[in-house]
């Protein structure tokens, strides 16, 4: 990866508020391929190339965590051939990309009901996660057989089990307890969620985690989404005011206090 300074030059974005965690719904692979009279699986292959470029750009900008929707629980209903080609692509991607991710100090983690994937794929996932477990530059979370509702249900089941074992009482359950059981617990919630391909919905991605996430929708099809598109999304994010339920005045005031304390005690 190139040096941070070099990569940021001529960029639309400011260094001061790079989103720490970006989530992406990588939509539009199929349409990208059909426009070229190619099979949909070619679109997914091109989508993997786009992902490679975006990971690199995120790493260079100092994004700490990137979560991508690679395969939803609903994607099993696609034509059998497309599902099987996608699974092959995941296998090959894990074989080819893990070393490079590792060399670039990127940790890879999978979220979702991975137990339903083939044993061979599960083994590769396990190996990639173990190999990169101590990497610290950036975390790449790949959502595979993931659904936001599934995530909330699996977290709820764990709390119910704790209740039935007498470890907690139902009346004591709060958001913090549920958040501890949800996928990506221990990570900050995504600051920015990008969806490519023109649709303006979340489609069952990170429902719990994106309560206060800024959303960015672009008509660009995922395989065409390059570093400039990422910069545009981050610039749009930087133009937003994140209020987390507060008023604009309250946000202004707390930003002023934060800036004063960051610049140290005044003389
Ligand atoms: C949605 O586009 C895309 C997917 C269901 C698959 C995305 C997967 C990749 C980009 C490969 C990533 C690989 C790894 C290992 C992380 P679509 O098919 O719904 O496109 P359409 O809306 O144009 O039909």
mmCIF file of C-alpha atoms and ligand atoms in Angstrom:
data_model
loop_
_atom_site.group_PDB
_atom_site.id
_atom_site.type_symbol
_atom_site.label_atom_id
_atom_site.label_comp_id
_atom_site.label_asym_id
_atom_site.label_seq_id
_atom_site.Cartn_x
_atom_site.Cartn_y
_atom_site.Cartn_z
ATOM 1 C CA UNK A 1 0.000 0.000 0.000
ATOM 2 C CA UNK A 2 1.251 3.491 -0.811
ATOM 3 C CA UNK A 3 2.022 5.971 1.928
ATOM 4 C CA UNK A 4 -0.946 7.658 3.548
ATOM 5 C CA UNK A 5 0.137 11.163 2.518
ATOM 6 C CA UNK A 6 0.700 10.231 -1.115
ATOM 7 C CA UNK A 7 -2.637 8.458 -1.388
ATOM 8 C CA UNK A 8 -4.599 11.314 0.159
ATOM 9 C CA UNK A 9 -3.202 14.008 -2.149
ATOM 10 C CA UNK A 10 -5.790 15.659 -4.435
ATOM 11 C CA UNK A 11 -8.497 13.961 -2.514
ATOM 12 C CA UNK A 12 -11.986 15.390 -1.977
ATOM 13 C CA UNK A 13 -11.936 14.414 1.625
ATOM 14 C CA UNK A 14 -10.553 15.914 4.794
ATOM 15 C CA UNK A 15 -8.270 13.972 7.132
ATOM 16 C CA UNK A 16 -10.129 15.028 10.231
ATOM 17 C CA UNK A 17 -13.168 12.772 10.244
ATOM 18 C CA UNK A 18 -12.432 9.630 8.293
ATOM 19 C CA UNK A 19 -15.181 7.133 9.169
ATOM 20 C CA UNK A 20 -13.756 4.528 11.468
ATOM 21 C CA UNK A 21 -16.082 1.782 10.258
ATOM 22 C CA UNK A 22 -17.600 1.549 6.760
ATOM 23 C CA UNK A 23 -20.198 -1.033 5.712
ATOM 24 C CA UNK A 24 -20.989 -1.787 2.076
ATOM 25 C CA UNK A 25 -23.843 -3.512 0.241
ATOM 26 C CA UNK A 26 -22.010 -4.410 -2.966
ATOM 27 C CA UNK A 27 -24.953 -4.405 -5.373
ATOM 28 C CA UNK A 28 -25.035 -4.370 -9.161
ATOM 29 C CA UNK A 29 -22.674 -7.187 -10.165
ATOM 30 C CA UNK A 30 -25.350 -9.011 -12.153
ATOM 31 C CA UNK A 31 -26.436 -5.907 -14.099
ATOM 32 C CA UNK A 32 -22.803 -4.990 -14.778
ATOM 33 C CA UNK A 33 -22.293 -8.412 -16.402
ATOM 34 C CA UNK A 34 -25.597 -8.416 -18.302
ATOM 35 C CA UNK A 35 -24.757 -5.004 -19.820
ATOM 36 C CA UNK A 36 -21.703 -6.700 -21.316
ATOM 37 C CA UNK A 37 -23.607 -9.835 -22.378
ATOM 38 C CA UNK A 38 -21.612 -11.862 -19.884
ATOM 39 C CA UNK A 39 -22.901 -14.342 -17.298
ATOM 40 C CA UNK A 40 -23.748 -12.939 -13.866
ATOM 41 C CA UNK A 41 -20.827 -14.846 -12.344
ATOM 42 C CA UNK A 42 -18.461 -12.577 -14.355
ATOM 43 C CA UNK A 43 -20.041 -9.656 -12.532
ATOM 44 C CA UNK A 44 -19.243 -11.249 -9.183
ATOM 45 C CA UNK A 45 -15.663 -11.826 -10.296
ATOM 46 C CA UNK A 46 -15.380 -8.160 -11.300
ATOM 47 C CA UNK A 47 -16.993 -7.316 -7.949
ATOM 48 C CA UNK A 48 -14.187 -9.104 -6.154
ATOM 49 C CA UNK A 49 -11.655 -6.957 -8.034
ATOM 50 C CA UNK A 50 -13.551 -3.823 -6.977
ATOM 51 C CA UNK A 51 -13.485 -5.025 -3.380
ATOM 52 C CA UNK A 52 -9.718 -5.498 -3.528
ATOM 53 C CA UNK A 53 -9.275 -1.867 -4.638
ATOM 54 C CA UNK A 54 -11.667 -0.533 -2.008
ATOM 55 C CA UNK A 55 -9.915 -2.468 0.785
ATOM 56 C CA UNK A 56 -6.631 -0.906 -0.274
ATOM 57 C CA UNK A 57 -8.098 2.599 -0.377
ATOM 58 C CA UNK A 58 -9.698 2.122 3.050
ATOM 59 C CA UNK A 59 -6.376 0.935 4.467
ATOM 60 C CA UNK A 60 -4.565 3.952 3.038
ATOM 61 C CA UNK A 61 -7.127 6.393 4.381
ATOM 62 C CA UNK A 62 -6.988 4.990 7.896
ATOM 63 C CA UNK A 63 -10.436 3.363 7.945
ATOM 64 C CA UNK A 64 -10.198 0.877 10.823
ATOM 65 C CA UNK A 65 -12.950 -1.533 9.829
ATOM 66 C CA UNK A 66 -14.771 -2.474 6.638
ATOM 67 C CA UNK A 67 -17.818 -4.765 6.629
ATOM 68 C CA UNK A 68 -19.090 -6.085 3.298
ATOM 69 C CA UNK A 69 -22.259 -7.977 2.441
ATOM 70 C CA UNK A 70 -20.987 -10.876 0.335
ATOM 71 C CA UNK A 71 -23.913 -13.295 0.603
ATOM 72 C CA UNK A 72 -27.246 -12.782 2.313
ATOM 73 C CA UNK A 73 -29.428 -15.472 3.871
ATOM 74 C CA UNK A 74 -31.864 -14.728 1.013
ATOM 75 C CA UNK A 75 -29.234 -15.228 -1.731
ATOM 76 C CA UNK A 76 -29.655 -19.042 -1.449
ATOM 77 C CA UNK A 77 -32.862 -18.559 -3.483
ATOM 78 C CA UNK A 78 -30.905 -17.445 -6.567
ATOM 79 C CA UNK A 79 -30.451 -19.878 -9.489
ATOM 80 C CA UNK A 80 -28.458 -22.900 -8.340
ATOM 81 C CA UNK A 81 -25.662 -22.248 -10.819
ATOM 82 C CA UNK A 82 -25.159 -18.663 -9.619
ATOM 83 C CA UNK A 83 -25.001 -19.777 -5.972
ATOM 84 C CA UNK A 84 -22.498 -22.501 -6.757
ATOM 85 C CA UNK A 85 -20.304 -20.106 -8.820
ATOM 86 C CA UNK A 86 -20.386 -17.606 -5.952
ATOM 87 C CA UNK A 87 -19.318 -20.293 -3.483
ATOM 88 C CA UNK A 88 -16.449 -21.258 -5.827
ATOM 89 C CA UNK A 89 -15.449 -17.591 -6.012
ATOM 90 C CA UNK A 90 -15.368 -17.336 -2.202
ATOM 91 C CA UNK A 91 -13.167 -20.455 -2.030
ATOM 92 C CA UNK A 92 -10.741 -19.126 -4.637
ATOM 93 C CA UNK A 93 -10.771 -15.649 -3.103
ATOM 94 C CA UNK A 94 -9.849 -17.061 0.302
ATOM 95 C CA UNK A 95 -7.028 -19.078 -1.254
ATOM 96 C CA UNK A 96 -5.653 -16.133 -3.201
ATOM 97 C CA UNK A 97 -6.344 -13.100 -1.042
ATOM 98 C CA UNK A 98 -5.617 -14.275 2.488
ATOM 99 C CA UNK A 99 -1.856 -14.019 2.060
ATOM 100 C CA UNK A 100 -2.073 -10.512 0.659
ATOM 101 C CA UNK A 101 -4.437 -9.381 3.397
ATOM 102 C CA UNK A 102 -2.071 -10.878 5.942
ATOM 103 C CA UNK A 103 0.956 -9.155 4.394
ATOM 104 C CA UNK A 104 -0.911 -5.860 4.624
ATOM 105 C CA UNK A 105 -1.715 -6.438 8.297
ATOM 106 C CA UNK A 106 -5.471 -6.807 7.627
ATOM 107 C CA UNK A 107 -7.524 -9.121 9.806
ATOM 108 C CA UNK A 108 -10.382 -11.004 8.123
ATOM 109 C CA UNK A 109 -13.467 -12.159 9.999
ATOM 110 C CA UNK A 110 -16.703 -13.727 8.801
ATOM 111 C CA UNK A 111 -20.091 -12.926 10.273
ATOM 112 C CA UNK A 112 -23.311 -14.816 9.636
ATOM 113 C CA UNK A 113 -24.573 -18.369 9.871
ATOM 114 C CA UNK A 114 -21.380 -19.824 8.405
ATOM 115 C CA UNK A 115 -22.270 -23.291 9.755
ATOM 116 C CA UNK A 116 -24.622 -23.652 6.757
ATOM 117 C CA UNK A 117 -21.764 -23.205 4.243
ATOM 118 C CA UNK A 118 -19.911 -26.218 2.838
ATOM 119 C CA UNK A 119 -17.394 -27.896 5.138
ATOM 120 C CA UNK A 120 -14.584 -27.077 2.704
ATOM 121 C CA UNK A 121 -15.491 -23.385 2.717
ATOM 122 C CA UNK A 122 -15.832 -23.351 6.499
ATOM 123 C CA UNK A 123 -12.313 -24.787 6.782
ATOM 124 C CA UNK A 124 -10.892 -22.074 4.528
ATOM 125 C CA UNK A 125 -12.752 -19.406 6.513
ATOM 126 C CA UNK A 126 -11.353 -20.788 9.757
ATOM 127 C CA UNK A 127 -7.838 -20.897 8.338
ATOM 128 C CA UNK A 128 -8.032 -17.310 7.018
ATOM 129 C CA UNK A 129 -9.410 -16.039 10.329
ATOM 130 C CA UNK A 130 -6.688 -17.802 12.324
ATOM 131 C CA UNK A 131 -3.878 -16.721 9.991
ATOM 132 C CA UNK A 132 -4.847 -13.046 10.198
ATOM 133 C CA UNK A 133 -6.122 -12.973 13.795
ATOM 134 C CA UNK A 134 -3.305 -10.792 15.158
ATOM 135 C CA UNK A 135 -3.327 -8.197 12.375
ATOM 136 C CA UNK A 136 -3.978 -4.659 13.505
ATOM 137 C CA UNK A 137 -4.077 -2.254 10.564
ATOM 138 C CA UNK A 138 -7.672 -2.880 9.548
ATOM 139 C CA UNK A 139 -10.442 -5.432 10.045
ATOM 140 C CA UNK A 140 -12.335 -6.784 7.046
ATOM 141 C CA UNK A 141 -15.642 -8.341 8.084
ATOM 142 C CA UNK A 142 -17.266 -10.476 5.405
ATOM 143 C CA UNK A 143 -20.970 -11.123 5.924
ATOM 144 C CA UNK A 144 -21.744 -14.562 4.473
ATOM 145 C CA UNK A 145 -25.124 -16.225 4.920
ATOM 146 C CA UNK A 146 -25.894 -13.186 7.028
ATOM 147 C CA UNK A 147 -29.188 -11.453 7.707
ATOM 148 C CA UNK A 148 -29.842 -8.643 10.185
ATOM 149 C CA UNK A 149 -32.987 -10.339 11.485
ATOM 150 C CA UNK A 150 -31.124 -13.638 11.872
ATOM 151 C CA UNK A 151 -28.490 -11.731 13.863
ATOM 152 C CA UNK A 152 -31.068 -10.258 16.264
ATOM 153 C CA UNK A 153 -32.752 -13.666 16.671
ATOM 154 C CA UNK A 154 -29.470 -15.492 17.390
ATOM 155 C CA UNK A 155 -28.562 -12.840 19.983
ATOM 156 C CA UNK A 156 -32.010 -13.153 21.565
ATOM 157 C CA UNK A 157 -31.662 -16.951 21.773
ATOM 158 C CA UNK A 158 -28.415 -16.548 23.736
ATOM 159 C CA UNK A 159 -30.112 -14.208 26.220
ATOM 160 C CA UNK A 160 -33.026 -16.646 26.580
ATOM 161 C CA UNK A 161 -30.506 -19.445 27.301
ATOM 162 C CA UNK A 162 -28.842 -17.262 29.964
ATOM 163 C CA UNK A 163 -32.295 -16.643 31.476
ATOM 164 C CA UNK A 164 -33.140 -20.335 31.535
ATOM 165 C CA UNK A 165 -29.812 -21.082 33.248
ATOM 166 C CA UNK A 166 -30.679 -18.442 35.837
ATOM 167 C CA UNK A 167 -27.694 -16.244 34.904
ATOM 168 C CA UNK A 168 -29.879 -13.218 34.145
ATOM 169 C CA UNK A 169 -33.498 -12.225 34.773
ATOM 170 C CA UNK A 170 -35.749 -11.361 31.769
ATOM 171 C CA UNK A 171 -36.607 -8.017 33.328
ATOM 172 C CA UNK A 172 -32.919 -7.063 33.471
ATOM 173 C CA UNK A 173 -32.351 -7.443 29.724
ATOM 174 C CA UNK A 174 -31.240 -4.179 28.170
ATOM 175 C CA UNK A 175 -29.704 -2.926 24.901
ATOM 176 C CA UNK A 176 -26.173 -3.364 26.168
ATOM 177 C CA UNK A 177 -26.761 -7.066 26.909
ATOM 178 C CA UNK A 178 -28.235 -7.697 23.488
ATOM 179 C CA UNK A 179 -25.444 -5.724 21.780
ATOM 180 C CA UNK A 180 -22.922 -8.040 23.470
ATOM 181 C CA UNK A 181 -24.458 -11.056 21.713
ATOM 182 C CA UNK A 182 -24.907 -9.486 18.290
ATOM 183 C CA UNK A 183 -22.383 -10.045 15.455
ATOM 184 C CA UNK A 184 -19.591 -7.442 15.455
ATOM 185 C CA UNK A 185 -19.875 -6.985 19.222
ATOM 186 C CA UNK A 186 -16.721 -5.269 20.348
ATOM 187 C CA UNK A 187 -16.614 -3.231 17.115
ATOM 188 C CA UNK A 188 -17.891 0.309 16.865
ATOM 189 C CA UNK A 189 -21.135 0.611 14.886
ATOM 190 C CA UNK A 190 -20.622 1.505 11.212
ATOM 191 C CA UNK A 191 -20.284 5.262 10.701
ATOM 192 C CA UNK A 192 -21.117 5.034 7.021
ATOM 193 C CA UNK A 193 -23.110 2.464 5.055
ATOM 194 C CA UNK A 194 -22.736 2.575 1.285
ATOM 195 C CA UNK A 195 -25.053 0.790 -1.110
ATOM 196 C CA UNK A 196 -24.152 0.675 -4.782
ATOM 197 C CA UNK A 197 -26.392 -0.296 -7.692
ATOM 198 C CA UNK A 198 -29.133 2.317 -7.298
ATOM 199 C CA UNK A 199 -31.459 0.640 -4.789
ATOM 200 C CA UNK A 200 -32.201 2.676 -1.689
ATOM 201 C CA UNK A 201 -32.741 0.115 1.031
ATOM 202 C CA UNK A 202 -30.722 -1.755 3.640
ATOM 203 C CA UNK A 203 -31.952 -5.244 2.622
ATOM 204 C CA UNK A 204 -31.550 -6.898 6.018
ATOM 205 C CA UNK A 205 -27.907 -5.846 6.518
ATOM 206 C CA UNK A 206 -26.644 -4.846 10.002
ATOM 207 C CA UNK A 207 -30.119 -3.807 11.210
ATOM 208 C CA UNK A 208 -29.126 -3.468 14.866
ATOM 209 C CA UNK A 209 -25.677 -1.994 14.237
ATOM 210 C CA UNK A 210 -26.767 0.704 11.775
ATOM 211 C CA UNK A 211 -29.255 2.543 14.012
ATOM 212 C CA UNK A 212 -27.237 5.794 13.728
ATOM 213 C CA UNK A 213 -25.194 5.029 10.625
ATOM 214 C CA UNK A 214 -25.062 7.602 7.824
ATOM 215 C CA UNK A 215 -26.395 6.109 4.580
ATOM 216 C CA UNK A 216 -24.964 6.745 1.130
ATOM 217 C CA UNK A 217 -26.666 5.397 -1.991
ATOM 218 C CA UNK A 218 -25.083 5.551 -5.419
ATOM 219 C CA UNK A 219 -26.289 4.337 -8.828
ATOM 220 C CA UNK A 220 -22.746 3.139 -9.621
ATOM 221 C CA UNK A 221 -22.723 -0.630 -10.114
ATOM 222 C CA UNK A 222 -20.377 -2.326 -7.647
ATOM 223 C CA UNK A 223 -17.722 -3.474 -10.169
ATOM 224 C CA UNK A 224 -17.398 0.183 -11.297
ATOM 225 C CA UNK A 225 -17.025 1.483 -7.739
ATOM 226 C CA UNK A 226 -13.401 2.617 -7.481
ATOM 227 C CA UNK A 227 -11.295 4.688 -5.083
ATOM 228 C CA UNK A 228 -12.847 7.928 -6.401
ATOM 229 C CA UNK A 229 -16.332 6.610 -5.652
ATOM 230 C CA UNK A 230 -15.223 5.757 -2.123
ATOM 231 C CA UNK A 231 -13.793 9.246 -1.699
ATOM 232 C CA UNK A 232 -17.108 10.727 -2.893
ATOM 233 C CA UNK A 233 -19.018 8.654 -0.357
ATOM 234 C CA UNK A 234 -16.663 9.740 2.435
ATOM 235 C CA UNK A 235 -16.911 13.399 1.338
ATOM 236 C CA UNK A 236 -20.726 13.121 1.487
ATOM 237 C CA UNK A 237 -20.423 11.557 4.944
ATOM 238 C CA UNK A 238 -18.153 14.396 6.081
ATOM 239 C CA UNK A 239 -20.758 16.952 5.016
ATOM 240 C CA UNK A 240 -23.382 15.433 7.340
ATOM 241 C CA UNK A 241 -24.121 16.498 10.877
ATOM 242 C CA UNK A 242 -24.334 13.428 13.116
ATOM 243 C CA UNK A 243 -26.701 14.296 15.939
ATOM 244 C CA UNK A 244 -27.428 10.933 17.606
ATOM 245 C CA UNK A 245 -30.818 12.301 18.725
ATOM 246 C CA UNK A 246 -29.401 15.620 20.039
ATOM 247 C CA UNK A 247 -30.193 19.103 18.702
ATOM 248 C CA UNK A 248 -27.854 20.866 16.304
ATOM 249 C CA UNK A 249 -26.939 23.380 19.062
ATOM 250 C CA UNK A 250 -26.014 20.603 21.483
ATOM 251 C CA UNK A 251 -23.811 18.966 18.851
ATOM 252 C CA UNK A 252 -22.081 22.320 18.147
ATOM 253 C CA UNK A 253 -21.429 22.851 21.832
ATOM 254 C CA UNK A 254 -20.003 19.378 22.447
ATOM 255 C CA UNK A 255 -17.781 19.708 19.331
ATOM 256 C CA UNK A 256 -16.442 23.025 20.697
ATOM 257 C CA UNK A 257 -15.701 21.432 24.087
ATOM 258 C CA UNK A 258 -14.043 18.466 22.376
ATOM 259 C CA UNK A 259 -11.867 20.766 20.208
ATOM 260 C CA UNK A 260 -10.849 22.825 23.265
ATOM 261 C CA UNK A 261 -9.893 19.772 25.302
ATOM 262 C CA UNK A 262 -8.029 18.261 22.320
ATOM 263 C CA UNK A 263 -5.916 21.429 21.943
ATOM 264 C CA UNK A 264 -4.875 21.179 25.604
ATOM 265 C CA UNK A 265 -5.259 23.531 28.567
ATOM 266 C CA UNK A 266 -5.186 27.212 27.602
ATOM 267 C CA UNK A 267 -2.637 29.512 29.198
HETATM 268 C C1 LIG B 1 -24.986 -8.378 -5.377
HETATM 269 O O1 LIG B 1 -25.060 -8.034 -6.749
HETATM 270 C C2 LIG B 1 -23.711 -9.066 -5.081
HETATM 271 C C3 LIG B 1 -23.576 -10.290 -4.483
HETATM 272 C C4 LIG B 1 -24.740 -11.088 -4.056
HETATM 273 C C5 LIG B 1 -22.246 -10.945 -4.291
HETATM 274 C C6 LIG B 1 -21.135 -10.018 -3.890
HETATM 275 C C7 LIG B 1 -19.863 -10.780 -3.813
HETATM 276 C C8 LIG B 1 -18.647 -10.304 -4.195
HETATM 277 C C9 LIG B 1 -18.442 -8.924 -4.700
HETATM 278 C C10 LIG B 1 -17.459 -11.181 -4.029
HETATM 279 C C11 LIG B 1 -16.844 -10.917 -2.677
HETATM 280 C C12 LIG B 1 -15.968 -12.028 -2.268
HETATM 281 C C13 LIG B 1 -15.433 -12.169 -1.021
HETATM 282 C C14 LIG B 1 -14.584 -13.351 -0.701
HETATM 283 C C15 LIG B 1 -15.649 -11.205 0.053
HETATM 284 P P1 LIG B 1 -26.281 -8.606 -7.599
HETATM 285 O O2 LIG B 1 -25.908 -9.942 -8.114
HETATM 286 O O3 LIG B 1 -27.523 -8.589 -6.758
HETATM 287 O O4 LIG B 1 -26.386 -7.575 -8.770
HETATM 288 P P2 LIG B 1 -27.723 -7.136 -9.527
HETATM 289 O O5 LIG B 1 -28.539 -6.353 -8.536
HETATM 290 O O6 LIG B 1 -27.217 -6.292 -10.635
HETATM 291 O O7 LIG B 1 -28.405 -8.387 -9.995
#
